[in-house]
PDB file of C-alpha atoms in Angstrom:
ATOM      1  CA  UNK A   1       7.105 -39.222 -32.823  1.00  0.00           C
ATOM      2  CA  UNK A   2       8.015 -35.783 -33.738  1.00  0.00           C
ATOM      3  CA  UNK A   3       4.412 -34.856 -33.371  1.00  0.00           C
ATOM      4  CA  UNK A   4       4.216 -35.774 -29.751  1.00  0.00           C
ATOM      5  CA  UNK A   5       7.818 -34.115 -29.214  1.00  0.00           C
ATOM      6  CA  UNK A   6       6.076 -31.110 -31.080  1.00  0.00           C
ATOM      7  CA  UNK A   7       3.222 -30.995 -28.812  1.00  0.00           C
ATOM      8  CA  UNK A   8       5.416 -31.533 -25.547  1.00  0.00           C
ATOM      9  CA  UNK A   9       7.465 -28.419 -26.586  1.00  0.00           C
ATOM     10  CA  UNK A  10       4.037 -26.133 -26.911  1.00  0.00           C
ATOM     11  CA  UNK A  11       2.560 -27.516 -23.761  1.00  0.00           C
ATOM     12  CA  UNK A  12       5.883 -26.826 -21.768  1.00  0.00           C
ATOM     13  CA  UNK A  13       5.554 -22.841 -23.790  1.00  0.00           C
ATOM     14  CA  UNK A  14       2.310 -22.153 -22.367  1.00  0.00           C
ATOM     15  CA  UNK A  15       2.674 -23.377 -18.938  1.00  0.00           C
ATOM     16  CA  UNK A  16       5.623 -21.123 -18.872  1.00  0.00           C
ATOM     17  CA  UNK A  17       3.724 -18.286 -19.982  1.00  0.00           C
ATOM     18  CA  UNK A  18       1.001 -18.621 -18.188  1.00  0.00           C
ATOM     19  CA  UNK A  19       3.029 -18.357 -15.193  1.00  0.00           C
ATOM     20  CA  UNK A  20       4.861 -15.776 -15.951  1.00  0.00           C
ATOM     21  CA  UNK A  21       4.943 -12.543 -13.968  1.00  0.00           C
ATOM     22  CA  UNK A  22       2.982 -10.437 -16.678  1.00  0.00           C
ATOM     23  CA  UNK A  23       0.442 -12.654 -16.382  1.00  0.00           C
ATOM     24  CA  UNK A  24      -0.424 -14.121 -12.909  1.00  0.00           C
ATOM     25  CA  UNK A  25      -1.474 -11.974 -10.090  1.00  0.00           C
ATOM     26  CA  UNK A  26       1.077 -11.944  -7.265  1.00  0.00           C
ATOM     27  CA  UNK A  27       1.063 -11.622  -3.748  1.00  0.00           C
ATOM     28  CA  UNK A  28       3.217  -9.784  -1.212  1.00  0.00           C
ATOM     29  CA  UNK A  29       6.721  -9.448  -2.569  1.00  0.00           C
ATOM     30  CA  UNK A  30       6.068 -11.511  -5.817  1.00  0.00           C
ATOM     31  CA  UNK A  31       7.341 -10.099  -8.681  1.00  0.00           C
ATOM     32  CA  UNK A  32       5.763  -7.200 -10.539  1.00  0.00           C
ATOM     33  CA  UNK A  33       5.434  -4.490 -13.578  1.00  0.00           C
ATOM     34  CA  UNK A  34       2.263  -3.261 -13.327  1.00  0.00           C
ATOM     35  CA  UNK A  35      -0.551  -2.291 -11.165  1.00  0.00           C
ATOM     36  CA  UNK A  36      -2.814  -5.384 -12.427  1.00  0.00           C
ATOM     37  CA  UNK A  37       0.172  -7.692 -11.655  1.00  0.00           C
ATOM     38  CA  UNK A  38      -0.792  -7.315  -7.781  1.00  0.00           C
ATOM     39  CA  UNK A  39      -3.767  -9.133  -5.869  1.00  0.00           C
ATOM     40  CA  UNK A  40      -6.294  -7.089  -3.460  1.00  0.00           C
ATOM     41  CA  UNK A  41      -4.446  -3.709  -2.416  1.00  0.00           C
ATOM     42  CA  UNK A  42      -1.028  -4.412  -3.037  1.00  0.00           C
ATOM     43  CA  UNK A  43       0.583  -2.086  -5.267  1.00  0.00           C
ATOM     44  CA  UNK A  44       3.711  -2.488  -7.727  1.00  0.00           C
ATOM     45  CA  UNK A  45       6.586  -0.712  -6.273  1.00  0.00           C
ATOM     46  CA  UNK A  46      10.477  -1.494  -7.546  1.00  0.00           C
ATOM     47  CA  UNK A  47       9.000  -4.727  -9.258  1.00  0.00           C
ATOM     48  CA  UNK A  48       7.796  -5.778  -6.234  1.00  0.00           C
ATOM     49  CA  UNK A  49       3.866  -6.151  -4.898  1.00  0.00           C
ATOM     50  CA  UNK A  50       3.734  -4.813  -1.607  1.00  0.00           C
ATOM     51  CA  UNK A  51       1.520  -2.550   0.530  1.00  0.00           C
ATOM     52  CA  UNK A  52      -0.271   0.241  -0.448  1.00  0.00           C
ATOM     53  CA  UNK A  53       1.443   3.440   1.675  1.00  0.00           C
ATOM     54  CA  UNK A  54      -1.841   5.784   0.455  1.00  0.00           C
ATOM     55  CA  UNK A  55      -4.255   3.272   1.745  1.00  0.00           C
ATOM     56  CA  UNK A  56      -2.559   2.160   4.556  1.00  0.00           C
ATOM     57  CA  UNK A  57      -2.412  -1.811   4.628  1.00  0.00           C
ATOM     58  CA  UNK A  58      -0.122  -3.843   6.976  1.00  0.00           C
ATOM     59  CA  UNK A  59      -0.949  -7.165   4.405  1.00  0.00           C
ATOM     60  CA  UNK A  60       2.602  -7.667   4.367  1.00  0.00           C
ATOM     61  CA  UNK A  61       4.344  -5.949   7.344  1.00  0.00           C
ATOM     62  CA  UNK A  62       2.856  -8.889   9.615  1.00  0.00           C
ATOM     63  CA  UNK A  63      -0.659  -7.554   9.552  1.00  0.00           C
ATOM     64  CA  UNK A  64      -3.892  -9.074   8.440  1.00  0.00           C
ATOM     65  CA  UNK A  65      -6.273  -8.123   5.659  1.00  0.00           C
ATOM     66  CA  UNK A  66      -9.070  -5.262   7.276  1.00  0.00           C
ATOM     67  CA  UNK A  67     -12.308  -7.033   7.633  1.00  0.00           C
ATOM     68  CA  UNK A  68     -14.481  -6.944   4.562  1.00  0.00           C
ATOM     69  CA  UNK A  69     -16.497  -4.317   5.922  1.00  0.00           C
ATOM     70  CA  UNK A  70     -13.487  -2.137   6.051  1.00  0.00           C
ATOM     71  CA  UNK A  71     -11.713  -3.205   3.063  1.00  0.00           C
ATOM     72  CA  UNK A  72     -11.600  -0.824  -0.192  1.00  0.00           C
ATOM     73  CA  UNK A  73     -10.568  -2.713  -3.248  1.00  0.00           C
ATOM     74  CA  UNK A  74      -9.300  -1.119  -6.434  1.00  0.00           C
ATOM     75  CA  UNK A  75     -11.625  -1.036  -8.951  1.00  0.00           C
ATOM     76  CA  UNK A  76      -9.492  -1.238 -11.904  1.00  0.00           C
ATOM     77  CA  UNK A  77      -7.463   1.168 -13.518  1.00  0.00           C
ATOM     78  CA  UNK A  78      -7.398   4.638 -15.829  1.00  0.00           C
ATOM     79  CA  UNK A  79      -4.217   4.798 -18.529  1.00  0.00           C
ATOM     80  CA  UNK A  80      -3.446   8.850 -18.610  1.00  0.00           C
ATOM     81  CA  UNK A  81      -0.939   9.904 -20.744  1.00  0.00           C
ATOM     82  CA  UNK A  82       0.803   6.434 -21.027  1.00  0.00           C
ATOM     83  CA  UNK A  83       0.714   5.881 -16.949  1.00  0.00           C
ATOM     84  CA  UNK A  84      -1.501   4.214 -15.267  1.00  0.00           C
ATOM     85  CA  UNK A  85      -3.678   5.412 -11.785  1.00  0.00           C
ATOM     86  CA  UNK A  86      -6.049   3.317  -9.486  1.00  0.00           C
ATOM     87  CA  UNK A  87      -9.342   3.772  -9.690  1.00  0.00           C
ATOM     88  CA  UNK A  88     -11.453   3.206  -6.653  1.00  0.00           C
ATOM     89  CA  UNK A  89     -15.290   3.560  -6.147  1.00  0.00           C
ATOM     90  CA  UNK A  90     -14.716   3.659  -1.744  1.00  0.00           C
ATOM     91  CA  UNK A  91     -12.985   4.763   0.799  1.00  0.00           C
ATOM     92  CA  UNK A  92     -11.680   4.332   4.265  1.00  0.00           C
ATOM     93  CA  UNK A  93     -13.923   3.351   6.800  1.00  0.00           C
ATOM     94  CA  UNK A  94     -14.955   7.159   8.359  1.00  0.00           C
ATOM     95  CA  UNK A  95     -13.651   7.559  12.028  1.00  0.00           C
ATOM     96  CA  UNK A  96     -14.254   9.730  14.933  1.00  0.00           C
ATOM     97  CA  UNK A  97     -10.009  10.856  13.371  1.00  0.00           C
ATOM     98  CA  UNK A  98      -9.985   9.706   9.919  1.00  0.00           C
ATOM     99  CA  UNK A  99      -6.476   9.621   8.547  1.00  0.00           C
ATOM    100  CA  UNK A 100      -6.399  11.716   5.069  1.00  0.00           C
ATOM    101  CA  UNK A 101      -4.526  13.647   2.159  1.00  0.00           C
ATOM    102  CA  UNK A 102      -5.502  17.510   2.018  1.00  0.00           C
ATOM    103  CA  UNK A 103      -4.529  18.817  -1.526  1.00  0.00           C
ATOM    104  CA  UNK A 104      -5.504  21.929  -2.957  1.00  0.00           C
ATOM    105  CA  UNK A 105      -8.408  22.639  -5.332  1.00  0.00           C
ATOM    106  CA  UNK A 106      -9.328  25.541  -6.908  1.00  0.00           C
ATOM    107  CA  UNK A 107     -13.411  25.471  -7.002  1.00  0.00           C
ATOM    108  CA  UNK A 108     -13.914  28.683  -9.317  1.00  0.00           C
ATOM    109  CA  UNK A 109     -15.092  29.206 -12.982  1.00  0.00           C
ATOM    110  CA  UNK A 110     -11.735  28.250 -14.817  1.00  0.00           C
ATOM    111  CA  UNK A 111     -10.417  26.881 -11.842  1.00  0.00           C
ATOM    112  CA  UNK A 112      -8.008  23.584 -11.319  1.00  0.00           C
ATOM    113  CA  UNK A 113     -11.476  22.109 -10.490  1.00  0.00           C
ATOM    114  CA  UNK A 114     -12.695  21.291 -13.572  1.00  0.00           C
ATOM    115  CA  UNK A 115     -16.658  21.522 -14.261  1.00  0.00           C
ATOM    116  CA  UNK A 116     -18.950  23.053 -11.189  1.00  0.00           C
ATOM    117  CA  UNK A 117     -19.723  21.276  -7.811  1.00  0.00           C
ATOM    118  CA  UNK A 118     -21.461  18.595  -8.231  1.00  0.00           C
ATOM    119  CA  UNK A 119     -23.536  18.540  -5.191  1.00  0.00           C
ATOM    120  CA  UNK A 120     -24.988  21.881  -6.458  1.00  0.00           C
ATOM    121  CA  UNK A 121     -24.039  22.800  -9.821  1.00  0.00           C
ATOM    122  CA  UNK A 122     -22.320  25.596  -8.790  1.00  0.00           C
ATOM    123  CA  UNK A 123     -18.779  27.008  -8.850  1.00  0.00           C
ATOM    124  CA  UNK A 124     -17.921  28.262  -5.657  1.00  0.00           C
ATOM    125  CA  UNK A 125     -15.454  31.418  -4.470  1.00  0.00           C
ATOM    126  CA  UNK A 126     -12.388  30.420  -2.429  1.00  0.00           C
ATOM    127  CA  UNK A 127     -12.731  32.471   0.042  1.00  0.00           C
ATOM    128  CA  UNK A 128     -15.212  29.721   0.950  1.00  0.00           C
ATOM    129  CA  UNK A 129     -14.506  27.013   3.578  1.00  0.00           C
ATOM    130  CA  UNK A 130     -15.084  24.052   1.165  1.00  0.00           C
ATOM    131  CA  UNK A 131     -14.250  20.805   0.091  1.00  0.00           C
ATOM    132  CA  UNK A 132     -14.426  18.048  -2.092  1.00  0.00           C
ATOM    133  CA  UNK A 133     -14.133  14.633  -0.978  1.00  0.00           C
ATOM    134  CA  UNK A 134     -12.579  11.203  -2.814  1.00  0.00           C
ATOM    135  CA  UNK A 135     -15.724   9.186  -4.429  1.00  0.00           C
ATOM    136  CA  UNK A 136     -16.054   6.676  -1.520  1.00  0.00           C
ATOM    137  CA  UNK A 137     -16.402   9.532   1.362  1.00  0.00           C
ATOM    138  CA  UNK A 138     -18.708  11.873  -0.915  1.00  0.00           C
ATOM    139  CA  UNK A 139     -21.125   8.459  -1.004  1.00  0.00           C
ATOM    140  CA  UNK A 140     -22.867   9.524  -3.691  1.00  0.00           C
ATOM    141  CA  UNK A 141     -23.745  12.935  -2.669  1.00  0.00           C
ATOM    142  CA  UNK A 142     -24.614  11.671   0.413  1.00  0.00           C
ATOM    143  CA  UNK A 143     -22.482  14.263   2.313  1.00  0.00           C
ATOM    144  CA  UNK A 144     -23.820  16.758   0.380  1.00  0.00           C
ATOM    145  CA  UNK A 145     -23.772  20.513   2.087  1.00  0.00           C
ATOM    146  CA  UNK A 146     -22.620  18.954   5.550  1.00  0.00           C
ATOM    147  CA  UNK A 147     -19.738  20.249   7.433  1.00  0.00           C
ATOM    148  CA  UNK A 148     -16.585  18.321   8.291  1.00  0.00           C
ATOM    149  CA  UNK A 149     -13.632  18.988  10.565  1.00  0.00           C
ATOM    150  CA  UNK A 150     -10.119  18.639   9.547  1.00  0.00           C
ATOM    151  CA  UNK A 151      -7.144  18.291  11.529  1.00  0.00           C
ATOM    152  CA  UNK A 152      -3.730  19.171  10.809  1.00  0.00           C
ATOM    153  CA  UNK A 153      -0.134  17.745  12.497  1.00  0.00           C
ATOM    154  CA  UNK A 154       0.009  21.437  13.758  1.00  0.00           C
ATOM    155  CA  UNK A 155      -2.952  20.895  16.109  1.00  0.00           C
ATOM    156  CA  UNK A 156      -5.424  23.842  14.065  1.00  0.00           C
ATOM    157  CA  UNK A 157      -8.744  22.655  13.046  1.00  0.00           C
ATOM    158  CA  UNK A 158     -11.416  24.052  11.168  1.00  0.00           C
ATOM    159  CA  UNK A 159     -14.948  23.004   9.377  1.00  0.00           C
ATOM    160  CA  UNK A 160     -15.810  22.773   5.624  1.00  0.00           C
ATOM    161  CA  UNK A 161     -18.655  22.293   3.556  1.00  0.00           C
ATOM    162  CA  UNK A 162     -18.728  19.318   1.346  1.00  0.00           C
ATOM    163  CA  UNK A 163     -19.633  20.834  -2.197  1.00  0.00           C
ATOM    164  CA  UNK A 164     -18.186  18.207  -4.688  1.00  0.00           C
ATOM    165  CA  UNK A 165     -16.782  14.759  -5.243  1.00  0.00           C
ATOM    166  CA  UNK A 166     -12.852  14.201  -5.888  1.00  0.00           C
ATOM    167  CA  UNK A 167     -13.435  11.886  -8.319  1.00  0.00           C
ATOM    168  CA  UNK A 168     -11.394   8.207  -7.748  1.00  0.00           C
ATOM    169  CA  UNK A 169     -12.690   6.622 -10.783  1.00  0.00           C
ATOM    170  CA  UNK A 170     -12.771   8.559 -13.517  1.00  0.00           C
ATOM    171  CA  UNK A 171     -10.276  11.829 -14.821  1.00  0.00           C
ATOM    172  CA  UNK A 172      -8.253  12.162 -17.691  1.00  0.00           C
ATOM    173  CA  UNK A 173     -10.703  14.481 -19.310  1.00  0.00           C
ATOM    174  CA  UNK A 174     -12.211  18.016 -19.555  1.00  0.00           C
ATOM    175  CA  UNK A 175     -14.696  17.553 -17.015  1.00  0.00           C
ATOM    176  CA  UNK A 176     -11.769  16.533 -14.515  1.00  0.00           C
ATOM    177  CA  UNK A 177      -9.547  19.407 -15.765  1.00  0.00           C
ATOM    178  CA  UNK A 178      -7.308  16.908 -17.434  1.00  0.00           C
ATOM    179  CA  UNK A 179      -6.113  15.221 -14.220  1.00  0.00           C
ATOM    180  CA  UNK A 180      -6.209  12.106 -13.101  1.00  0.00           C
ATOM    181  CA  UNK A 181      -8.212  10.210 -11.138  1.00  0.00           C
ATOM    182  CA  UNK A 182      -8.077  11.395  -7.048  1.00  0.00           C
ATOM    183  CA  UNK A 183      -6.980   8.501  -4.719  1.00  0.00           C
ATOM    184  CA  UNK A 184      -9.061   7.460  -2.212  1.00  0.00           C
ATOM    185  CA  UNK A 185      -8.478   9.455   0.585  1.00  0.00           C
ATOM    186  CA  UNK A 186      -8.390  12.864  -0.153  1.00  0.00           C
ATOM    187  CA  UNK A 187      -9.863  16.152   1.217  1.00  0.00           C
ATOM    188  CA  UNK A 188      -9.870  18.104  -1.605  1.00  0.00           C
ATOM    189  CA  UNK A 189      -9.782  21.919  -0.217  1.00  0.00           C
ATOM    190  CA  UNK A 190      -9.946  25.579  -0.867  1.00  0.00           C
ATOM    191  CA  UNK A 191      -7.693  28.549  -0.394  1.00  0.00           C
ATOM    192  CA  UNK A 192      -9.775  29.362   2.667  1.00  0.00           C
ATOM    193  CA  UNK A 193      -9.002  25.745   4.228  1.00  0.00           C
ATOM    194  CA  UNK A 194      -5.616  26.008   3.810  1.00  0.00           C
ATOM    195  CA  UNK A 195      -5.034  29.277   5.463  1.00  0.00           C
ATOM    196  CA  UNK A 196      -7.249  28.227   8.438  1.00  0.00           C
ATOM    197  CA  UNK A 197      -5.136  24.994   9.239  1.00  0.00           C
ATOM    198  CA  UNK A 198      -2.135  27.424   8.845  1.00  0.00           C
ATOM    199  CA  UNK A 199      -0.664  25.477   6.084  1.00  0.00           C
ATOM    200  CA  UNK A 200       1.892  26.470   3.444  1.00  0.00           C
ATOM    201  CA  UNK A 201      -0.172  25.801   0.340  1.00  0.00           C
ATOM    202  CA  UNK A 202       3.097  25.542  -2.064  1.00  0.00           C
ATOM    203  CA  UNK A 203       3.443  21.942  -0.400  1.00  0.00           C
ATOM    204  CA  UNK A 204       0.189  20.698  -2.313  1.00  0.00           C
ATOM    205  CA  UNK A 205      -0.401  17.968  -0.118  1.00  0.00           C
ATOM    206  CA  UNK A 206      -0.113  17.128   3.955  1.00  0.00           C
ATOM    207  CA  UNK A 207      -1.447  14.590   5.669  1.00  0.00           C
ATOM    208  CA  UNK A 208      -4.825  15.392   7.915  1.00  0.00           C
ATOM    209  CA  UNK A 209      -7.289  13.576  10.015  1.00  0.00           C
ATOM    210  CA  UNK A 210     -10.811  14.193   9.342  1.00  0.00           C
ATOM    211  CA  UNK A 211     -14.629  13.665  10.877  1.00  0.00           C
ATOM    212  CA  UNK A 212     -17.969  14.663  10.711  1.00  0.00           C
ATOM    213  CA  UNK A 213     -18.907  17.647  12.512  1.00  0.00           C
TER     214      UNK A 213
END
């Protein structure tokens, strides 16, 4: 008898732990303390799973899940310096006004940048129109030496050259400059980018609309 009350009492332990919130993936709103806690592209915010603001999903605002030929999954995760970042291998589907993150990267010898560009193995001056573009959008070099136009709030515009790849999946490291991984939907661009759009470069980052031109 006090075997099977024995055996009751660990069945009823790891049905409760299995369930807990450490260790089941939850959905919109469900309860949260890490990135992995979260299903598709929620993300853990105040212990709570909810939409991703730098991707843009409406999953739980009412919306419904983008199609799967629009849909960018994380790929896992990268632990730097005890916190952990996203990693993604795409992007956002590419529009004729592609809604975007313009930091600012320096893409000289020494530079912010880490290693050279990887499209040519080069490190570029900043005086340069130039960016580099989160893993998905550089498509595997695919973009390679082709212009883009970016759009800023204030209505300037301008074209770049695509010269590198703002890594999403991997950072952390020397080649990366120590930093982490880029998110998915960045424009990653120069001094000379910056003071075309008219932007004040201490603010780092400002949202931008993008497209091939």
């Amino acid at each position: 008898m006090a075997n099977l009350v024995l055996i009751s009492l660990l069945m009823m332990f790891y049905t409760l732990y299995l369930s807990s919130p450490g260790n089941a993936i939850s959905s919109c709103n469900g309860p949260c303390s890490t990135l992995n806690d979260c299903s598709g592209q929620l993300i853990c915010i105040g212990g709570k799973c909810t939409d991703d603001p730098d991707v843009g999903t409406h999953i739980c605002k009412g919306g419904t899940s983008p199609s799967p030929s629009g849909s960018c999954q994380q790929s896992g995760t990268l632990v730097c310096n005890g916190q952990s970042y996203p990693k993604y291998q795409c992007s956002p589907p590419v529009t004729s006004s592609t809604p975007a993150q313009l930091t600012l990267n320096d893409f000289s010898a020494g530079g912010d940048g880490g290693g050279p560009s990887e499209c040519d193995g080069n490190y570029h001056n900043n005086t340069e129109n130039i960016v580099a573009l989160s893993t998905g959008w550089y498509s595997g070099g695919s973009r390679c030496g082709k212009n883009i136009r970016i759009t800023a709030n204030n209505g300037r515009s301008t074209t770049a050259k695509v010269v590198d790849e703002c890594d999403s999946m991997n950072g952390c490291d020397k080649e990366h400059a120590y930093q982490p991984p880029c998110k998915n939907n960045i424009v990653d661009g120069s001094d000379a980018v910056w003071k075309a759009l008219g932007l004040n470069e201490d603010l780092g980052i400002v949202d931008v609309t993008w497209s091939t031109a």
